[in-house]
CSV table of C-alpha atoms and ligand atoms in Angstrom, one decimal:
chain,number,residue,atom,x,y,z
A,1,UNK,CA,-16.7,-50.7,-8.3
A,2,UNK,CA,-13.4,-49.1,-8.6
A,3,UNK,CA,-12.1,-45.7,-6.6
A,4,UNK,CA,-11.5,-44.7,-10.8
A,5,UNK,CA,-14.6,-44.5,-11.1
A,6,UNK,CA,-15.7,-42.8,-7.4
A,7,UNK,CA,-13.3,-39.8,-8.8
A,8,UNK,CA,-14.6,-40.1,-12.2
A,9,UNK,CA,-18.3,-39.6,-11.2
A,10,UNK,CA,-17.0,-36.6,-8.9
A,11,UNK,CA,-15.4,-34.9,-12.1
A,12,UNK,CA,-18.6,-35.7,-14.2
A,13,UNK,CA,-21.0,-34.1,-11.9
A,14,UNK,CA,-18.3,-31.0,-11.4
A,15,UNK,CA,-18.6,-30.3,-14.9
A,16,UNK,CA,-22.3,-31.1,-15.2
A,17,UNK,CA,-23.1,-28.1,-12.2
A,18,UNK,CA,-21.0,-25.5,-14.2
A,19,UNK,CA,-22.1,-26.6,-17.7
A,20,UNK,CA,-25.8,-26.4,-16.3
A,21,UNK,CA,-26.2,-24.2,-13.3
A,22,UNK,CA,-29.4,-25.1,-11.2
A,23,UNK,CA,-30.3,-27.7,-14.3
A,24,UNK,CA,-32.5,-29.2,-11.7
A,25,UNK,CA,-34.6,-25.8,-11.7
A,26,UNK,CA,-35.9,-24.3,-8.3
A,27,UNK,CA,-39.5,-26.4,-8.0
A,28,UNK,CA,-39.3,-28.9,-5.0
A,29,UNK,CA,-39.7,-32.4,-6.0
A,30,UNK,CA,-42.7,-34.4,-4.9
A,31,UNK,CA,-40.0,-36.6,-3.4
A,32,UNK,CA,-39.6,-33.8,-1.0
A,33,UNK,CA,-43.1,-32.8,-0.3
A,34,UNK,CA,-43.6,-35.7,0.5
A,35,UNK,CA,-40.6,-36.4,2.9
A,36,UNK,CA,-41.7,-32.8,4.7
A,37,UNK,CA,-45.1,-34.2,5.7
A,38,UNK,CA,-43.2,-37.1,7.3
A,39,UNK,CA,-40.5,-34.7,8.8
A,40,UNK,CA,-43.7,-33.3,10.3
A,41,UNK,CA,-46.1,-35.5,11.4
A,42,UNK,CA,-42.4,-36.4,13.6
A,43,UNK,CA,-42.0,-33.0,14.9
A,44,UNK,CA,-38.9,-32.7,13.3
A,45,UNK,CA,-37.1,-29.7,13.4
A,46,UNK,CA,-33.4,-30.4,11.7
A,47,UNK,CA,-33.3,-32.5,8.3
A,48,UNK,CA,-30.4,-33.6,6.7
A,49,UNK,CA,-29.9,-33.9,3.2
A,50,UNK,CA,-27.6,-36.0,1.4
A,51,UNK,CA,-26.8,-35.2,-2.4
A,52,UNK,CA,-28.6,-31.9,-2.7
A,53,UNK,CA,-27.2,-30.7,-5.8
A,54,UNK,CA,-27.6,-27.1,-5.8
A,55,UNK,CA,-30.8,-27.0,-3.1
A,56,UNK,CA,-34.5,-27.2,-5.5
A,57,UNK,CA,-35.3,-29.5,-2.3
A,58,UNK,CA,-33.4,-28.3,0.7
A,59,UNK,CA,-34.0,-24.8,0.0
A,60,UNK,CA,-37.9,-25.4,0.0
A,61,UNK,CA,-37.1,-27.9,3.0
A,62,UNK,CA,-35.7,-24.5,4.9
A,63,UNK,CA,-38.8,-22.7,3.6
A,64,UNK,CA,-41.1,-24.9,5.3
A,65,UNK,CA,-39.7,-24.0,8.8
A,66,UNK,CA,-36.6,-26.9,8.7
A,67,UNK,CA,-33.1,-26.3,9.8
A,68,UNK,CA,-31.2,-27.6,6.8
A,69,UNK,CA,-28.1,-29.7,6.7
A,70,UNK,CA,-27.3,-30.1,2.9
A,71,UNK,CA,-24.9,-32.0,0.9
A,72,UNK,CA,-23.3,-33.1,-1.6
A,73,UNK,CA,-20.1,-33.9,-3.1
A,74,UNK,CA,-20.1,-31.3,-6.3
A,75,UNK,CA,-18.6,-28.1,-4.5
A,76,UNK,CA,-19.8,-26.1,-7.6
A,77,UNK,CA,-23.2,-27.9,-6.8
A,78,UNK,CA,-23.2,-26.3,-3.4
A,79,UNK,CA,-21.7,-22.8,-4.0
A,80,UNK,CA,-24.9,-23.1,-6.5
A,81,UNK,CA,-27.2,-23.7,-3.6
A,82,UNK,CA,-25.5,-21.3,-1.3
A,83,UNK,CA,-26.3,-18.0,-3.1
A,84,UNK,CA,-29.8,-19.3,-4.0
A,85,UNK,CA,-30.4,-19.4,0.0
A,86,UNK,CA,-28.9,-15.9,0.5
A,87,UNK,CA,-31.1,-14.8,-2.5
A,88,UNK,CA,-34.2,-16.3,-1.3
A,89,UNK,CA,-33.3,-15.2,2.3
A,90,UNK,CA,-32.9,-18.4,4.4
A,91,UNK,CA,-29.2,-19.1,4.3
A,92,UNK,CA,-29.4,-18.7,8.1
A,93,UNK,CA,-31.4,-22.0,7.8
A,94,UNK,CA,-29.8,-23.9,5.6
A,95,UNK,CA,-25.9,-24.9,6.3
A,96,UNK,CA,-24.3,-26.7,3.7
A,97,UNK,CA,-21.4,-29.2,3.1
A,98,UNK,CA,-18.9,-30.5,0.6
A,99,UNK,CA,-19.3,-34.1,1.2
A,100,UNK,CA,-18.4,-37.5,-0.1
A,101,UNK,CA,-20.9,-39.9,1.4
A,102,UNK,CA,-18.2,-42.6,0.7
A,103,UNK,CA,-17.1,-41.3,3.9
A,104,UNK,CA,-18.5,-41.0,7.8
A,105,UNK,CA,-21.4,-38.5,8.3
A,106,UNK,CA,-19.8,-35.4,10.5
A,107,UNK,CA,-22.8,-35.1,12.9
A,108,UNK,CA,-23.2,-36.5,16.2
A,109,UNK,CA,-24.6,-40.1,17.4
A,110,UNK,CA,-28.8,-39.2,17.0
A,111,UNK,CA,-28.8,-35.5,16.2
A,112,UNK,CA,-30.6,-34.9,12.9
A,113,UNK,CA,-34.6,-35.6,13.3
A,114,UNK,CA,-35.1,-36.2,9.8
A,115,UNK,CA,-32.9,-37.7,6.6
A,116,UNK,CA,-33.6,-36.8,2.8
A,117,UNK,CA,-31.9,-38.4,-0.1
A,118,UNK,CA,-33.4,-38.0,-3.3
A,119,UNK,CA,-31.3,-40.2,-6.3
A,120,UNK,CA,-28.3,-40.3,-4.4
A,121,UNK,CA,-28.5,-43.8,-3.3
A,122,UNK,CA,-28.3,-45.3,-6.8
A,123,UNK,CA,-25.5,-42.9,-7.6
A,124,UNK,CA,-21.8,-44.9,-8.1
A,125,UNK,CA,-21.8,-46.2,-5.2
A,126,UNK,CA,-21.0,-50.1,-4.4
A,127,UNK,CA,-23.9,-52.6,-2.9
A,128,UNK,CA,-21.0,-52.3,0.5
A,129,UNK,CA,-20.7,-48.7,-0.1
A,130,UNK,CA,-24.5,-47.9,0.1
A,131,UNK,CA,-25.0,-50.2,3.3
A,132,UNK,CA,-22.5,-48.0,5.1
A,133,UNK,CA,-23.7,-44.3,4.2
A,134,UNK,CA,-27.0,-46.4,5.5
A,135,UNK,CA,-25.4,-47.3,8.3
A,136,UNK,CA,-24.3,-43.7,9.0
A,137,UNK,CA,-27.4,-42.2,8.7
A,138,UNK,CA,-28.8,-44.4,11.2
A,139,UNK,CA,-26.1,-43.5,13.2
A,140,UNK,CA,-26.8,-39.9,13.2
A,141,UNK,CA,-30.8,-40.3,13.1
A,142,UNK,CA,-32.5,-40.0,16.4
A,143,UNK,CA,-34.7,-42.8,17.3
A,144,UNK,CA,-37.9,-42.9,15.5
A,145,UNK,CA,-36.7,-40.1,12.8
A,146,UNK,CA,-37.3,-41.1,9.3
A,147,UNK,CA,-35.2,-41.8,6.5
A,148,UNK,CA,-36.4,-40.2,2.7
A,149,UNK,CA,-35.0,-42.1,0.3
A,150,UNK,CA,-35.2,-42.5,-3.5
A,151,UNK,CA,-33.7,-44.8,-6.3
A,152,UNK,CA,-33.8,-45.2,-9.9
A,153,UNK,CA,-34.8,-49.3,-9.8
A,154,UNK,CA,-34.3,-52.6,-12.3
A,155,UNK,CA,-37.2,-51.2,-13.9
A,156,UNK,CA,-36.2,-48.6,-15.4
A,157,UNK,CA,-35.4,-48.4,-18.8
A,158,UNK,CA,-31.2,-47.8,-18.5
A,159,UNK,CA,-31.0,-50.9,-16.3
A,160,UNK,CA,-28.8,-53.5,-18.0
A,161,UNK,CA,-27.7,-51.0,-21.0
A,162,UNK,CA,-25.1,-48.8,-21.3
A,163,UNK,CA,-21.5,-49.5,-19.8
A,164,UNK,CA,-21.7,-51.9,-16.9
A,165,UNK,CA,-19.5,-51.5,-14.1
A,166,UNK,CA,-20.4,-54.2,-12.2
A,167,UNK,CA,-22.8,-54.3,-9.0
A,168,UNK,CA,-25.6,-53.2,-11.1
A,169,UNK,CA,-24.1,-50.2,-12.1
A,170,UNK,CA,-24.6,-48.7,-15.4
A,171,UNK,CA,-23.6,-45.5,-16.8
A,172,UNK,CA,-25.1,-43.9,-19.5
A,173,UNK,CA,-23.9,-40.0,-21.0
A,174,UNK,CA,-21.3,-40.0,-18.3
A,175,UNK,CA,-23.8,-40.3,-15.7
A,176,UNK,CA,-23.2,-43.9,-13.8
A,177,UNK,CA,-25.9,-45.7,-11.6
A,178,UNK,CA,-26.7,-48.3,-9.2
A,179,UNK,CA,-30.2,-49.5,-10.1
A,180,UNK,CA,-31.7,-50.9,-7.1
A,181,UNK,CA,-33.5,-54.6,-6.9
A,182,UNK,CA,-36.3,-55.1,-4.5
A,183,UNK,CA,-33.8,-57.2,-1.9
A,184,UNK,CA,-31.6,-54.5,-1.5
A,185,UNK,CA,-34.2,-52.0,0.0
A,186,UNK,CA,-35.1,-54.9,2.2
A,187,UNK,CA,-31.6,-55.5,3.4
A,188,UNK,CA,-31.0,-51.9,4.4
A,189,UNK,CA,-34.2,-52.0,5.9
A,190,UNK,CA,-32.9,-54.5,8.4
A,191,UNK,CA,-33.2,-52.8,11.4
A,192,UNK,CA,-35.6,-50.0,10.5
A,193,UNK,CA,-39.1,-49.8,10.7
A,194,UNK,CA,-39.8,-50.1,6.3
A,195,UNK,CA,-43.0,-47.5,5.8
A,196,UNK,CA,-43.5,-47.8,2.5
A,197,UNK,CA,-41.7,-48.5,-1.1
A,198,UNK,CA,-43.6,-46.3,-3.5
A,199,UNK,CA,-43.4,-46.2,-7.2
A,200,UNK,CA,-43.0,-43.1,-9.3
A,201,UNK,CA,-41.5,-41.6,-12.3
A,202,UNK,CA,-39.3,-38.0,-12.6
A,203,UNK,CA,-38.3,-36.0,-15.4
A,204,UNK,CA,-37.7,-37.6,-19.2
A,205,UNK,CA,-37.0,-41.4,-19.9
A,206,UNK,CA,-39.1,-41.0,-17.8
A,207,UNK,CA,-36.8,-42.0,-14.7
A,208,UNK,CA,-38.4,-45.0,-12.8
A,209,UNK,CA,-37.9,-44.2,-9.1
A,210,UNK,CA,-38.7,-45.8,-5.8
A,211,UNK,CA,-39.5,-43.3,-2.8
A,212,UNK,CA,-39.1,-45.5,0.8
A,213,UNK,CA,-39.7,-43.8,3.6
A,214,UNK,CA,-38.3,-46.4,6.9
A,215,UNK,CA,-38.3,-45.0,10.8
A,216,UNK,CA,-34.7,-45.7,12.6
A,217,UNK,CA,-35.9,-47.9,15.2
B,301,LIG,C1,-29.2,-37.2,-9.5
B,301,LIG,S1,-28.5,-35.9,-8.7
B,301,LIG,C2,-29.8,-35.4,-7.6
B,301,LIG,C3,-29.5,-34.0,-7.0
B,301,LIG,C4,-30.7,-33.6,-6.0
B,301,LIG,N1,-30.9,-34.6,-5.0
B,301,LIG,C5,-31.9,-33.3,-6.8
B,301,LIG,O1,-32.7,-34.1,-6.9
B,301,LIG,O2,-32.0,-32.1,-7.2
B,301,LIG,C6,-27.3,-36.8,-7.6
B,301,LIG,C7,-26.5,-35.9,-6.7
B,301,LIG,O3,-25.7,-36.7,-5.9
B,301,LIG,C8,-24.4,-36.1,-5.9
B,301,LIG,N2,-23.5,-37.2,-5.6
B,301,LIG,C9,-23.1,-38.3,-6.4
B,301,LIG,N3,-22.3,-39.1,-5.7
B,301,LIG,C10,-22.1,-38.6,-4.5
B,301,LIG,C11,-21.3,-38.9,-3.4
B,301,LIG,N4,-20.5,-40.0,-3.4
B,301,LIG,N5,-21.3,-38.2,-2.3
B,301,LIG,C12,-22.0,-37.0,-2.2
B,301,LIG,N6,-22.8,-36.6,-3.3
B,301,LIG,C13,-22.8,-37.4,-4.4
B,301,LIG,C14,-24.2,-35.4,-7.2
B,301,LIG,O4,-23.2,-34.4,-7.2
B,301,LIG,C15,-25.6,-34.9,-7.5
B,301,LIG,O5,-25.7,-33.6,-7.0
C-alpha cells in the first residue's frame, strides 16, 4: 500500500466529515455496548478509542462512567466530537486526539484499561501497518485489559470489487478497505488471550463485520 494513498484516505475522510457532519448519527453502536460490558466486567475505568469519527461511541462510552481517550485522524471528525461532548456535558470525560494510527500511540507502557476500535482496523492500512497499531495497543494496554475490535471481512460483499490496491484493500466511492481473512485475526491474536470473533452486519450493504474481543495477556 502506498503513503499516496495513506494521504489520500486522510483527504477523503476530511471531506466526508464536513460534507456529512455527525453522518454516523449520535446512537451508540452495538459494537460499543458490547465492548462497555467487557470494559466492565474488567473494572475498567479509562478506554481508549481509536478512529472515533466524531464520538456516537466514545461519547456514550464517557456517558457510561468511562474516562475517554478518542481518536482519529479526521481533525474535522474530532472538532465534530468535541462540541457534541461540551453539548451533552461530558467533555471533562472525554479528551480527544488528532491521530494517525500509522504512527506510535502517545500514552504510557500499560495505562489505558480498555481499547475500542470499531472499523478502523480494515481502514487503508497495510497487513504490516495493522500489526504495529496492534502492537501499540498492546503496548499501552494494561495486563488483562481488553481489546474491542471490528472489521469489515472477505465476506462481505465489496471484497474483491472495486479498485484493488493490493493487500486486500479495495476501495469503493472513495472509501478504501482492508477486508480481513480469518488468519489475520489469528495472527494478531498471537499473544493475546482471543475471546471471541463474532459475526454481525451494520448499516446498508449491509456491511459484514467481525467484532473480536482478545485480553492482552
Ligand atoms: C468507518 S469510520 C468509523 C468511525 C467510528 N468508529 C464510528 O463507527 O462511528 C473509520 C474512521 O477511521 C478514521 N481513520 C481512517 N484511517 C485512519 C488512520 N490511519 N488513523 C486514524 N484514524 C483513521 C476515519 O477518519 C474514520 O473516522
Amino acid at each position: 500500500m502506498s503513503d499516496d494513498l495513506g494521504q489520500a484516505q486522510h483527504d477523503h475522510w476530511q471531506n466526508v466529515y464536513e460534507r456529512s457532519p455527525h453522518m454516523y448519527g449520535s446512537e451508540p453502536s452495538a459494537a460499543a455496548r458490547h465492548a462497555a460490558e467487557q470494559f466492565s466486567a474488567g473494572g475498567a475505568r479509562t478506554v481508549l478509542e481509536l478512529g472515533a469519527g466524531h464520538g456516537r461511541d466514545a461519547l456514550w462510552l464517557a456517558e457510561q462512567g468511562f474516562a475517554v481517550q478518542a481518536t482519529d485522524f479526521s481533525a474535522t471528525a474530532v472538532r465534530q466530537l468535541e462540541s457534541a461532548a461540551v453539548e451533552r456535558g461530558i467533555d471533562d470525560r472525554v479528551h480527544t486526539h488528532v491521530h494517525d494510527v500509522r504512527r506510535p500511540l502517545a500514552f504510557a507502557d500499560a495505562s489505558i484499561d480498555g481499547v475500542f476500535a470499531h472499523m478502523l482496523l480494515c481502514m487503508a492500512l497495510s497487513t504490516a501497518q495493522i500489526h504495529a497499531v496492534v502492537t501499540e495497543i498492546g503496548r499501552v494496554l494494561r495486563p488483562g485489559g481488553p481489546l474491542v475490535y471490528t472489521v469489515r471481512h472477505s465476506g462481505d460483499a465489496h471484497y474483491g470489487t472495486g479498485i484493488s490496491h493490493g493487500d486486500d484493500i479495495y476501495e469503493h466511492g472513495g472509501f478504501a478497505v482492508h477486508f480481513f481473512g480469518r488468519t489475520l485475526v489469528d495472527d494478531l491474536a498471537r499473544g493475546w488471550h482471543l475471546e471471541e470473533v463474532h459475526s454481525f452486519t451494520e448499516g446498508e450493504l449491509p456491511r459484514r463485520l467481525w467484532r473480536v474481543t482478545m485480553v492482552r495477556r
